[in-house]
Coordinates of C-alpha atoms in Angstrom, one line a residue:
M1 CA 60.5 139.5 66.8
D2 CA 57.1 137.8 66.3
V3 CA 57.5 134.0 66.0
S4 CA 54.3 132.0 65.5
R5 CA 53.7 128.6 66.9
R6 CA 53.9 127.2 63.4
D7 CA 57.4 128.8 63.0
L8 CA 58.5 127.3 66.2
L9 CA 57.3 123.9 65.2
K10 CA 59.5 124.1 62.1
G11 CA 62.5 124.5 64.5
G12 CA 62.3 121.0 66.0
A13 CA 58.8 120.1 67.3
V14 CA 57.8 118.3 64.1
L15 CA 57.7 114.5 63.9
G16 CA 59.4 114.4 60.5
A17 CA 63.0 115.2 59.7
G18 CA 64.3 113.6 62.9
L19 CA 64.3 114.9 66.5
A20 CA 67.5 116.3 67.9
V21 CA 67.1 114.5 71.2
S22 CA 69.4 114.2 74.2
A23 CA 70.1 110.5 74.3
G24 CA 73.6 110.8 75.3
I25 CA 74.7 112.2 71.9
A26 CA 75.0 115.9 71.1
A27 CA 74.2 117.3 67.7
G28 CA 76.2 119.8 65.7
A29 CA 79.5 118.0 65.0
A30 CA 81.7 119.4 62.3
V31 CA 82.0 117.5 59.0
L32 CA 84.8 115.1 59.3
P33 CA 87.4 115.0 56.5
G34 CA 87.4 111.2 56.3
C35 CA 83.7 110.8 55.7
T36 CA 83.5 111.4 52.0
P37 CA 83.9 108.3 49.9
A38 CA 86.7 108.2 47.3
P39 CA 86.8 106.1 44.2
A40 CA 88.3 102.7 44.6
K41 CA 91.6 101.8 42.9
P42 CA 91.7 98.8 40.5
S43 CA 94.3 96.3 41.5
E44 CA 95.6 92.8 41.4
A45 CA 95.1 90.7 44.5
G46 CA 98.1 90.1 46.7
S47 CA 98.9 87.1 48.9
D48 CA 96.5 88.4 51.6
S49 CA 92.9 89.1 50.5
A50 CA 90.7 92.0 50.8
A51 CA 87.9 90.5 48.7
P52 CA 84.6 89.2 50.0
A53 CA 84.6 85.9 51.6
D54 CA 82.3 83.2 50.1
S55 CA 79.9 82.5 53.0
G56 CA 77.7 80.3 50.9
S57 CA 74.8 82.6 51.5
G58 CA 74.5 84.1 48.0
N59 CA 74.2 87.8 47.2
P60 CA 73.8 89.7 50.5
N61 CA 71.4 92.1 48.9
E62 CA 69.0 89.2 48.4
Y63 CA 68.8 88.1 52.0
Y64 CA 68.6 91.7 53.2
Q65 CA 65.3 91.9 51.2
T66 CA 66.0 95.1 49.4
G67 CA 66.4 95.9 45.8
I68 CA 69.1 98.5 46.5
D69 CA 72.7 97.5 46.2
W70 CA 73.8 99.3 49.4
L71 CA 76.8 97.0 49.9
G72 CA 78.7 97.2 46.7
T73 CA 82.1 95.6 46.4
P74 CA 85.3 96.4 48.4
P75 CA 87.9 98.6 46.8
E76 CA 90.5 96.6 44.9
I77 CA 93.7 97.8 46.5
D78 CA 97.0 97.5 44.7
E79 CA 100.0 97.1 47.0
A80 CA 101.7 99.6 44.7
D81 CA 99.3 102.2 46.1
V82 CA 100.3 101.4 49.6
T83 CA 102.7 104.2 50.7
E84 CA 103.4 103.0 54.2
T85 CA 102.9 99.9 56.4
F86 CA 102.6 99.7 60.2
D87 CA 102.8 96.5 62.3
G88 CA 101.0 96.0 65.5
D89 CA 98.8 93.7 67.6
I90 CA 95.4 95.5 67.5
V91 CA 94.0 98.0 65.0
V92 CA 91.1 100.1 66.2
C93 CA 89.1 101.5 63.4
G94 CA 87.5 104.7 64.6
G95 CA 88.5 107.1 67.4
G96 CA 85.1 108.0 68.9
N97 CA 83.7 107.1 72.2
A98 CA 84.0 103.3 71.7
G99 CA 87.4 103.5 69.9
I100 CA 89.0 105.5 72.6
Q101 CA 88.2 103.0 75.3
A102 CA 89.0 100.0 73.1
A103 CA 92.4 101.4 72.4
L104 CA 93.0 102.2 76.0
A105 CA 92.0 98.7 77.2
A106 CA 94.0 96.9 74.6
S107 CA 97.1 99.1 75.4
E108 CA 96.6 98.3 79.1
G109 CA 96.6 94.6 78.0
G110 CA 100.1 95.0 76.6
A111 CA 99.2 95.2 73.0
K112 CA 100.8 97.5 70.4
V113 CA 97.7 99.5 69.2
H114 CA 97.1 101.6 66.1
V115 CA 94.0 103.8 66.0
L116 CA 92.7 104.9 62.7
E117 CA 90.6 108.1 62.8
S118 CA 89.0 109.6 59.7
S119 CA 88.9 113.2 61.0
S120 CA 91.9 115.4 61.4
E121 CA 93.4 115.8 64.9
K122 CA 92.2 119.3 65.0
Y123 CA 88.6 118.3 64.5
R124 CA 88.6 115.1 66.4
K125 CA 85.9 115.4 69.1
V126 CA 83.5 112.9 70.6
K127 CA 79.8 113.5 70.7
G128 CA 77.6 113.1 73.7
R129 CA 77.2 114.4 77.2
D130 CA 75.1 111.8 79.1
V131 CA 76.9 108.6 80.2
G132 CA 74.5 105.9 81.4
H133 CA 76.1 103.2 83.5
V134 CA 75.4 100.9 86.4
N135 CA 76.9 100.7 89.9
S136 CA 80.0 102.8 89.5
Q137 CA 81.5 103.9 92.8
W138 CA 80.9 107.5 91.7
L139 CA 77.2 106.7 91.6
I140 CA 77.1 104.7 94.8
D141 CA 78.9 107.4 96.7
Q142 CA 76.1 109.7 95.8
G143 CA 73.4 107.3 96.9
F144 CA 72.4 105.9 93.5
G145 CA 72.8 102.1 93.9
P146 CA 74.0 99.5 94.1
Y147 CA 71.2 98.4 91.8
D148 CA 70.2 94.8 90.9
E149 CA 72.1 94.2 87.7
G150 CA 69.9 91.3 86.6
E151 CA 66.8 93.4 87.0
I152 CA 68.3 96.0 84.7
V153 CA 69.3 93.4 82.1
N154 CA 65.8 92.0 82.1
E155 CA 64.3 95.5 81.7
F156 CA 66.4 96.0 78.6
M157 CA 65.2 92.7 77.2
M158 CA 61.6 93.4 77.9
R159 CA 61.7 96.8 76.3
C160 CA 63.3 95.4 73.2
A161 CA 60.8 92.5 73.0
G162 CA 63.7 90.1 73.1
R163 CA 65.1 91.4 69.8
N164 CA 68.4 92.3 71.4
N165 CA 71.2 90.0 72.7
A166 CA 71.1 89.4 76.4
E167 CA 74.8 88.6 76.7
I168 CA 75.7 91.9 75.0
I169 CA 73.4 93.7 77.4
K170 CA 75.1 91.9 80.3
R171 CA 78.5 93.0 79.1
F172 CA 77.2 96.6 79.3
V173 CA 75.5 96.3 82.7
Y174 CA 78.1 94.3 84.4
N175 CA 81.2 96.2 83.1
S176 CA 79.9 99.8 82.8
G177 CA 80.6 100.8 86.4
E178 CA 84.2 99.8 86.3
T179 CA 84.6 101.4 82.9
F180 CA 83.2 104.8 84.1
D181 CA 85.3 104.8 87.3
H182 CA 88.4 103.9 85.4
M183 CA 87.8 106.6 82.8
I184 CA 87.2 109.4 85.3
S185 CA 90.1 108.3 87.5
L186 CA 92.4 109.4 84.6
V187 CA 91.1 113.0 84.7
N188 CA 93.8 115.2 86.2
W189 CA 92.6 118.7 85.6
P190 CA 94.1 120.9 84.4
D191 CA 96.5 119.6 81.8
D192 CA 98.1 121.7 79.2
R193 CA 97.7 118.9 76.6
I194 CA 93.9 119.0 76.9
K195 CA 91.8 121.1 74.5
P196 CA 89.0 122.7 76.6
V197 CA 85.6 122.6 75.2
K198 CA 84.3 125.9 74.0
R199 CA 82.3 127.7 76.7
S200 CA 83.7 125.6 79.5
N201 CA 85.4 127.1 82.5
P202 CA 89.1 126.0 82.3
D203 CA 89.4 126.5 86.0
V204 CA 86.8 123.8 86.8
S205 CA 87.3 120.1 86.1
P206 CA 84.7 118.5 83.9
T207 CA 84.2 116.0 86.7
D208 CA 83.5 118.7 89.3
P209 CA 80.0 118.4 90.7
S210 CA 79.2 121.7 89.1
S211 CA 79.8 120.2 85.7
M212 CA 78.9 116.5 86.2
Y213 CA 75.8 115.4 88.0
V214 CA 73.1 112.7 88.1
P215 CA 69.7 113.7 86.6
Q216 CA 66.9 112.6 88.8
A217 CA 63.1 112.3 88.6
A218 CA 61.4 115.6 89.3
G219 CA 59.7 114.1 92.3
V220 CA 62.9 114.7 94.3
L221 CA 61.5 118.3 94.8
D222 CA 59.2 116.7 97.4
G223 CA 61.9 114.4 98.9
P224 CA 63.9 111.3 98.2
V225 CA 62.8 109.1 95.2
E226 CA 63.1 105.4 95.3
Y227 CA 64.6 103.7 92.2
P228 CA 63.6 102.1 90.0
V229 CA 60.7 104.3 89.2
A230 CA 57.8 102.2 87.6
Q231 CA 55.8 103.9 84.9
G232 CA 53.7 102.5 82.1
G233 CA 54.8 99.0 82.8
F234 CA 58.5 99.9 82.5
K235 CA 61.2 100.8 85.0
T236 CA 63.9 103.5 85.0
W237 CA 66.9 104.1 87.2
A238 CA 68.8 107.3 88.1
S239 CA 72.1 106.0 86.8
T240 CA 73.6 108.6 84.5
A241 CA 76.5 111.1 84.6
S242 CA 75.5 114.3 82.7
V243 CA 78.7 116.1 81.8
V244 CA 77.4 119.5 80.8
G245 CA 79.2 122.3 82.4
E246 CA 78.0 125.3 84.4
I247 CA 74.4 126.1 85.0
S248 CA 72.8 128.8 82.8
H249 CA 69.3 130.0 83.3
V250 CA 68.6 132.0 80.2
I251 CA 70.4 132.3 76.9
G252 CA 69.3 134.5 74.0
D253 CA 67.4 137.7 73.5
E254 CA 63.8 138.8 72.9
S255 CA 63.6 136.7 69.8
G256 CA 63.8 133.5 71.9
I257 CA 65.8 131.3 74.2
E258 CA 68.6 129.4 72.6
S259 CA 69.8 126.0 73.6
N260 CA 71.9 125.7 76.7
D261 CA 73.1 122.3 75.6
Y262 CA 76.9 121.7 75.5
S263 CA 79.0 118.9 76.6
R264 CA 82.4 118.6 78.4
F265 CA 82.6 114.9 77.9
D266 CA 85.3 115.2 75.2
E267 CA 87.5 116.8 77.9
V268 CA 87.1 113.6 79.9
Q269 CA 87.8 111.3 77.0
Q270 CA 91.0 113.2 76.1
F271 CA 92.6 111.9 79.2
S272 CA 91.9 108.3 78.1
I273 CA 93.5 109.1 74.7
L274 CA 96.6 110.4 76.4
K275 CA 96.9 107.4 78.7
S276 CA 96.7 105.0 75.7
Q277 CA 99.4 107.0 74.0
D278 CA 101.5 106.9 77.1
L279 CA 101.2 103.1 76.9
G280 CA 102.4 103.1 73.2
A281 CA 99.2 103.4 71.2
E282 CA 99.6 105.4 68.0
W283 CA 96.9 107.6 66.7
H284 CA 96.7 108.0 62.9
Y285 CA 94.5 110.9 61.7
E286 CA 92.8 111.4 58.3
Q287 CA 92.9 107.6 57.9
R288 CA 89.7 106.1 56.7
A289 CA 89.5 102.3 57.1
R290 CA 88.4 100.9 53.8
S291 CA 89.0 97.1 53.7
L292 CA 89.8 94.3 56.0
I293 CA 92.8 92.0 55.2
T294 CA 92.3 88.3 55.8
D295 CA 94.7 85.4 55.7
D296 CA 94.1 82.0 54.0
S297 CA 92.0 80.8 57.0
G298 CA 89.7 83.7 56.9
A299 CA 91.1 85.4 60.0
V300 CA 91.3 89.2 60.0
V301 CA 95.0 90.2 60.1
G302 CA 94.9 93.9 59.2
V303 CA 93.3 96.8 57.5
Y304 CA 93.9 99.0 54.5
A305 CA 93.2 102.7 55.2
E306 CA 92.7 105.4 52.6
N307 CA 94.9 108.5 52.9
A308 CA 93.6 112.0 52.0
D309 CA 95.4 111.8 48.6
G310 CA 93.8 108.5 47.6
T311 CA 96.7 106.3 48.4
Y312 CA 96.6 103.7 51.1
T313 CA 98.3 102.7 54.3
R314 CA 98.5 99.1 55.4
Y315 CA 98.1 98.2 59.1
N316 CA 99.0 94.7 60.1
A317 CA 97.2 93.4 63.2
A318 CA 98.7 90.2 64.8
K319 CA 95.8 89.9 67.2
G320 CA 93.0 91.4 65.2
V321 CA 90.8 94.5 64.4
I322 CA 88.1 96.2 66.5
L323 CA 85.5 98.0 64.4
C324 CA 84.4 101.3 66.1
T325 CA 83.6 103.3 62.9
G326 CA 80.1 104.4 64.0
D327 CA 76.7 104.0 62.4
F328 CA 75.5 104.4 58.8
G329 CA 73.0 107.2 59.3
G330 CA 75.0 109.5 57.0
N331 CA 74.9 107.0 54.1
V332 CA 71.4 107.9 52.8
E333 CA 71.4 105.0 50.3
M334 CA 72.3 102.5 53.0
A335 CA 69.8 103.9 55.5
W336 CA 67.0 104.0 52.9
A337 CA 67.6 100.4 52.0
L338 CA 68.0 98.9 55.5
L339 CA 65.9 101.0 57.8
A340 CA 62.6 99.8 56.3
E341 CA 60.2 101.3 58.8
I342 CA 61.6 104.7 58.4
S343 CA 62.0 104.6 54.6
E344 CA 58.5 103.2 54.1
F345 CA 56.8 105.9 56.2
A346 CA 58.9 108.6 54.5
A347 CA 58.1 107.2 51.0
R348 CA 54.4 107.3 51.8
A349 CA 54.8 110.9 52.7
G350 CA 56.5 111.7 49.5
K351 CA 60.0 111.9 50.9
G352 CA 63.3 110.5 49.7
P353 CA 66.6 109.2 51.0
E354 CA 68.1 112.7 51.7
D355 CA 65.1 113.5 53.9
I356 CA 65.8 110.8 56.5
R357 CA 69.5 111.5 56.8
A358 CA 70.8 111.2 60.4
E359 CA 72.7 113.9 62.2
S360 CA 75.7 111.5 62.1
F361 CA 78.2 111.8 59.2
C362 CA 79.2 108.1 59.4
E363 CA 78.6 106.0 56.3
G364 CA 78.7 102.4 57.5
D365 CA 82.4 101.7 56.7
G366 CA 82.7 99.2 59.5
Q367 CA 79.5 97.4 58.7
K368 CA 80.4 97.1 55.0
M369 CA 83.9 95.9 55.7
A370 CA 82.6 93.1 57.9
C371 CA 79.9 92.2 55.5
W372 CA 82.4 91.9 52.6
I373 CA 84.2 89.1 54.5
G374 CA 81.0 87.2 55.7
G375 CA 79.7 89.3 58.6
Q376 CA 76.1 90.3 58.8
I377 CA 74.0 93.3 60.0
E378 CA 71.3 92.4 62.4
P379 CA 67.9 91.7 60.8
L380 CA 64.8 93.8 60.9
P381 CA 63.5 95.7 62.9
R382 CA 66.7 97.8 62.8
P383 CA 66.8 100.4 65.6
I384 CA 67.4 104.1 65.3
L385 CA 68.0 106.8 67.8
N386 CA 64.9 108.8 67.3
Y387 CA 63.0 109.3 70.5
Y388 CA 59.8 111.0 71.2
W389 CA 58.5 113.7 73.3
T390 CA 55.7 116.1 72.7
G391 CA 57.1 119.4 71.6
A392 CA 56.1 120.6 75.1
P393 CA 58.4 121.9 77.8
W394 CA 57.3 119.1 80.1
G395 CA 58.5 116.5 77.7
T396 CA 57.0 113.0 78.2
V397 CA 54.9 113.7 81.3
P398 CA 51.9 111.4 81.0
Y399 CA 49.1 113.9 80.7
I400 CA 46.3 113.1 78.3
W401 CA 47.6 113.0 74.7
L402 CA 45.1 113.7 71.9
N403 CA 45.6 113.2 68.1
S404 CA 44.4 115.6 65.4
E405 CA 40.9 114.1 65.6
G406 CA 40.7 114.9 69.3
K407 CA 41.0 111.2 70.3
R408 CA 43.1 109.6 73.0
F409 CA 45.2 106.8 71.5
M410 CA 47.6 105.2 74.0
N411 CA 48.8 104.7 77.5
E412 CA 50.7 108.0 77.8
A413 CA 52.9 106.6 80.6
A414 CA 54.4 103.9 78.3
V415 CA 57.0 106.3 76.9
S416 CA 58.9 103.6 75.1
N417 CA 55.9 103.1 72.9
A418 CA 55.1 106.7 72.2
W419 CA 57.1 107.3 69.1
A420 CA 55.7 104.3 67.2
N421 CA 52.2 105.0 68.4
S422 CA 52.3 108.7 67.5
L423 CA 53.8 108.1 64.1
R424 CA 50.7 106.0 63.2
Q425 CA 48.2 108.8 64.1
P426 CA 46.4 111.0 61.5
L427 CA 48.2 114.0 60.1
G428 CA 48.0 117.2 62.1
P429 CA 48.6 118.3 65.7
I430 CA 49.1 115.9 68.6
C431 CA 48.6 117.7 71.9
T432 CA 49.0 117.2 75.6
I433 CA 46.5 118.8 77.9
S434 CA 46.3 119.3 81.7
D435 CA 44.9 121.9 84.1
S436 CA 46.0 123.9 87.1
K437 CA 47.2 120.6 88.8
W438 CA 49.7 120.0 86.0
F439 CA 52.8 120.3 88.3
D440 CA 51.5 117.8 90.7
V441 CA 51.2 115.2 87.9
L442 CA 54.6 116.1 86.6
K443 CA 56.3 115.3 89.9
R444 CA 54.9 111.8 89.9
G445 CA 56.8 110.9 86.7
G446 CA 59.9 108.8 86.1
I447 CA 63.2 109.5 84.5
E448 CA 62.7 108.3 81.0
L449 CA 64.6 110.1 78.3
G450 CA 62.5 113.2 77.5
A451 CA 61.1 113.5 81.0
P452 CA 61.6 116.5 83.2
N453 CA 64.4 115.9 85.6
A454 CA 65.7 117.5 88.7
G455 CA 69.4 116.9 88.4
R456 CA 69.4 120.6 88.7
T457 CA 66.3 121.6 90.5
E458 CA 66.5 125.1 89.1
Y459 CA 65.4 123.8 85.7
V460 CA 62.2 122.3 87.0
T461 CA 61.3 125.3 89.2
E462 CA 62.0 127.6 86.3
L463 CA 59.7 125.6 84.1
K464 CA 57.0 126.0 86.7
E465 CA 57.7 129.8 86.8
D466 CA 57.5 130.1 83.0
V467 CA 54.2 128.1 82.7
D468 CA 52.6 130.0 85.6
N469 CA 53.4 133.3 83.7
V470 CA 51.7 132.2 80.4
P471 CA 48.8 134.6 79.9
V472 CA 45.3 133.0 80.0
G473 CA 43.3 133.5 76.8
D474 CA 46.1 134.7 74.6
P475 CA 46.0 132.8 71.2
N476 CA 49.8 133.3 70.8
G477 CA 50.5 131.5 74.1
G478 CA 53.7 132.0 75.9
R479 CA 57.3 130.8 75.7
C480 CA 58.5 128.3 78.3
R481 CA 61.9 126.8 78.9
D482 CA 61.8 123.1 79.2
S483 CA 63.4 121.0 81.9
V484 CA 64.3 118.0 79.7
E485 CA 68.0 117.5 80.5
C486 CA 69.9 120.7 80.1
E487 CA 68.7 121.8 76.7
R488 CA 66.3 124.6 77.8
Q489 CA 64.6 124.6 74.4
P490 CA 61.8 127.1 74.1
H491 CA 58.2 125.8 73.6
I492 CA 54.9 127.5 73.2
V493 CA 52.3 126.8 75.9
Y494 CA 48.7 127.9 75.7
K495 CA 46.2 128.6 78.5
A496 CA 42.5 129.0 78.4
D497 CA 39.4 129.0 80.6
T498 CA 37.7 126.3 78.5
I499 CA 38.8 123.2 76.6
E500 CA 37.1 124.5 73.5
E501 CA 39.2 127.7 73.5
L502 CA 42.4 125.8 74.2
C503 CA 41.8 123.4 71.3
G504 CA 41.2 126.4 69.0
F505 CA 44.5 127.9 70.0
M506 CA 46.2 124.6 69.0
G507 CA 44.7 124.4 65.6
F508 CA 42.0 121.8 66.1
S509 CA 39.0 121.8 63.8
D510 CA 35.5 122.3 65.3
E511 CA 34.8 118.6 64.9
A512 CA 38.1 117.6 66.5
T513 CA 37.4 120.0 69.3
K514 CA 34.1 118.3 70.0
E515 CA 35.8 115.0 70.1
A516 CA 38.5 116.4 72.4
V517 CA 35.9 117.6 74.8
A518 CA 34.3 114.1 74.8
S519 CA 37.7 112.4 75.2
I520 CA 38.5 114.6 78.3
E521 CA 35.0 113.9 79.8
R522 CA 35.7 110.2 79.4
Y523 CA 39.1 110.6 80.9
N524 CA 37.7 112.4 83.9
E525 CA 35.2 109.6 84.4
L526 CA 38.1 107.1 84.5
C527 CA 40.0 109.3 86.9
K528 CA 37.0 109.4 89.3
Q529 CA 36.8 105.6 89.1
G530 CA 40.4 105.4 90.0
H531 CA 41.5 103.3 87.2
D532 CA 42.2 103.7 83.4
A533 CA 40.0 101.0 82.0
D534 CA 40.8 102.2 78.4
F535 CA 44.6 102.0 78.3
D536 CA 45.7 101.0 81.9
K537 CA 47.8 104.1 82.6
D538 CA 49.2 104.1 86.1
D539 CA 46.6 105.2 88.6
K540 CA 49.0 107.8 90.1
F541 CA 48.8 109.8 86.8
M542 CA 45.0 109.7 86.6
S543 CA 44.3 113.3 87.6
P544 CA 41.0 114.8 86.3
I545 CA 41.2 117.7 84.0
D546 CA 38.6 119.9 85.7
E547 CA 40.2 122.9 87.3
P548 CA 40.9 125.8 84.9
P549 CA 43.0 127.4 83.6
Y550 CA 43.6 124.5 81.2
I551 CA 47.0 124.3 79.6
G552 CA 48.3 122.6 76.5
S553 CA 51.1 122.3 74.0
F554 CA 51.3 120.4 70.7
F555 CA 53.5 119.3 67.8
E556 CA 52.7 118.5 64.2
N557 CA 52.6 114.9 63.2
E558 CA 53.6 114.5 59.6
R559 CA 53.4 110.7 59.6
W560 CA 57.1 110.2 58.7
S561 CA 60.3 110.4 60.6
G562 CA 64.0 110.8 59.9
V563 CA 66.6 108.6 61.5
G564 CA 67.3 111.1 64.2
L565 CA 70.8 111.3 65.7
V566 CA 72.2 107.9 64.6
C567 CA 71.0 104.4 63.8
F568 CA 71.9 101.5 66.0
A569 CA 71.7 98.7 63.4
G570 CA 75.0 97.0 63.9
L571 CA 76.8 93.7 63.2
L572 CA 75.8 90.4 64.6
T573 CA 78.4 89.2 67.2
D574 CA 78.7 86.6 69.9
G575 CA 78.3 87.6 73.6
H576 CA 81.9 88.8 73.7
L577 CA 81.5 91.1 70.7
Q578 CA 83.3 89.0 68.2
V579 CA 81.7 89.3 64.8
V580 CA 80.0 86.2 63.4
D581 CA 79.1 85.0 59.9
G582 CA 75.9 83.7 58.5
E583 CA 76.2 80.4 60.3
G584 CA 76.9 82.1 63.6
K585 CA 80.5 81.2 63.5
K586 CA 83.0 83.6 64.9
I587 CA 85.2 85.4 62.4
P588 CA 88.7 85.2 63.9
G589 CA 90.4 88.5 64.7
L590 CA 87.3 90.7 64.3
W591 CA 85.3 92.5 67.1
A592 CA 82.8 95.4 67.0
A593 CA 81.8 98.1 69.5
G594 CA 79.8 101.3 69.5
N595 CA 77.3 101.8 66.7
C596 CA 79.0 99.0 64.7
L597 CA 77.7 96.6 67.3
G598 CA 74.3 95.1 66.9
G599 CA 72.2 93.3 69.5
R600 CA 71.8 96.3 71.8
F601 CA 68.5 98.0 71.1
G602 CA 66.4 95.6 69.1
T603 CA 63.2 97.5 68.1
G604 CA 64.5 101.0 68.9
Y605 CA 66.2 103.2 71.4
V606 CA 65.1 102.4 75.0
T607 CA 66.1 104.2 78.1
P608 CA 65.8 102.3 81.4
I609 CA 69.0 104.4 82.0
A610 CA 69.3 107.7 80.2
G611 CA 72.5 108.1 78.2
N612 CA 73.0 104.3 77.6
S613 CA 74.0 105.0 74.0
I614 CA 77.2 106.6 75.2
G615 CA 77.4 104.3 78.2
M616 CA 77.3 101.3 75.9
A617 CA 79.9 102.8 73.5
I618 CA 82.5 103.3 76.1
T619 CA 81.8 100.1 77.9
H620 CA 81.6 97.8 74.9
G621 CA 84.7 99.5 73.6
R622 CA 86.6 98.7 76.8
V623 CA 85.2 95.1 76.8
A624 CA 86.3 94.6 73.1
G625 CA 89.8 95.9 73.9
K626 CA 90.1 93.5 76.8
V627 CA 88.7 90.5 75.1
A628 CA 90.9 91.0 72.0
T629 CA 94.0 91.0 74.3
G630 CA 93.0 88.0 76.5
Q631 CA 91.9 90.0 79.5
E632 CA 89.0 88.9 81.7
V633 CA 85.6 90.7 81.7
R634 CA 82.5 90.1 83.7

């Protein structure tokens, strides 16, 4: 089957409809039964209230600076439509990564817990495979740490330009190791109650070294790497558990190599569900949390959940409610209204709300419920999980990057800045170019999300093998497996004896090719001087492009972007995850975790530790469950 480079680009190397990246969340989840909104029921208010609190701030749509009424009004629920009532101490809304750990922690704290999950029990499955965390005994036993926790907290703050909440970051960094160790301590494989993940080996535990490992910088091929690795003014640590199953070198046929990406993390999390149930937690499936119940003082005392038939169940919560309902990337109206940077770029490119839809199916239920009683979503800029690499099998390796005019435009080692910088370039191809020394440069890189890693050295050595086998002078290039995490996505790489020929293969105009040659000549001058006086890229990456064959790969920049996997814009809380109102006052009985929680990523997804999206979800979930039940946390 003949697949052109343009056809390949349509499959995922385009900066447009959202990149399916491995940031600790796997794509491809089934549609969940509880995610489709149902019409609200008119009613008369009861003694407790589910109506919006008067925070004195006026119409929320006014202070969110959008003309779209994304918030609406809460459903008016008549007690006559309540078919069942449950009493308990803690209600956890959402049974994903955060909700599982929140329920477990609250149950361990002696609370009677009810978990409301919108999917059916059959289709309940957490997303994700990479669990970023700090100083677990599991990591330390393998030689990764202990790391300086304050240094990691500061790195998060610097990457987010101070737009995140330092206390929330501390809760993650300080508590993530204990959370991870506790979670995997519950894994007792095999267990007849556990649903194995498709394609996993039921004879091998998901925590076995063959299934769970630590991705490392590719430089380990030459020997030990000292962490943190500094690159482009940022630091990264090898501090991730990748739960991906058995190694697989090639999948597919002559038409291409399919993804090798699958996760066994749900198998791990199922043991935490069972433990919470052993402690008395009750899981209620096909229950979509729709409205918070408050008492006369404004404290949250329960939740109304919608049943599949449109009736309601009431859950009373003596201690309060923990919101773990996920993001709002599946609510296109809400995303279009609140994710201004994304929607503005998309609108300028002639796109609409449906075009930016996230791969998440979540519709912002938790955020809306909190806002209806006075809570607030964090202000702009609102972060998303769309990360950036180059459509090349070497990912974010800091070779020279050229835009469609053949011009260099950034410090290529500052990976956290790459997405925003690239989005602002002219329409057309953005390419990365190197020469026969490409592998030497690759091994000097860090472990940012999207960088080649040697968690499994076979993936890096196979990348080298594939690139070495690309024919020189073939305008069709050659397919190469990447070594970015475990995905093994195919990419087209081109080789040529001249820069001019290479640029022609990648679709550059004659004028852009001339500019590209000039840019590379300038780059080579800077390399010989030993310092990047143009963009201050790390000296260790300044390798002259002067030894053919020259290699390159590219992607199409369409100057717009989808949300990606999920959005991270969550609720404002205090440092212990308790939701606050417009005056910064805590709303009694209400906490948030997972993608309901704001204050984590500020300007966008950042990865001093790969997989920190999942790591934060499980850690903040556990922290919320402990705090809500009076347990101590660091």
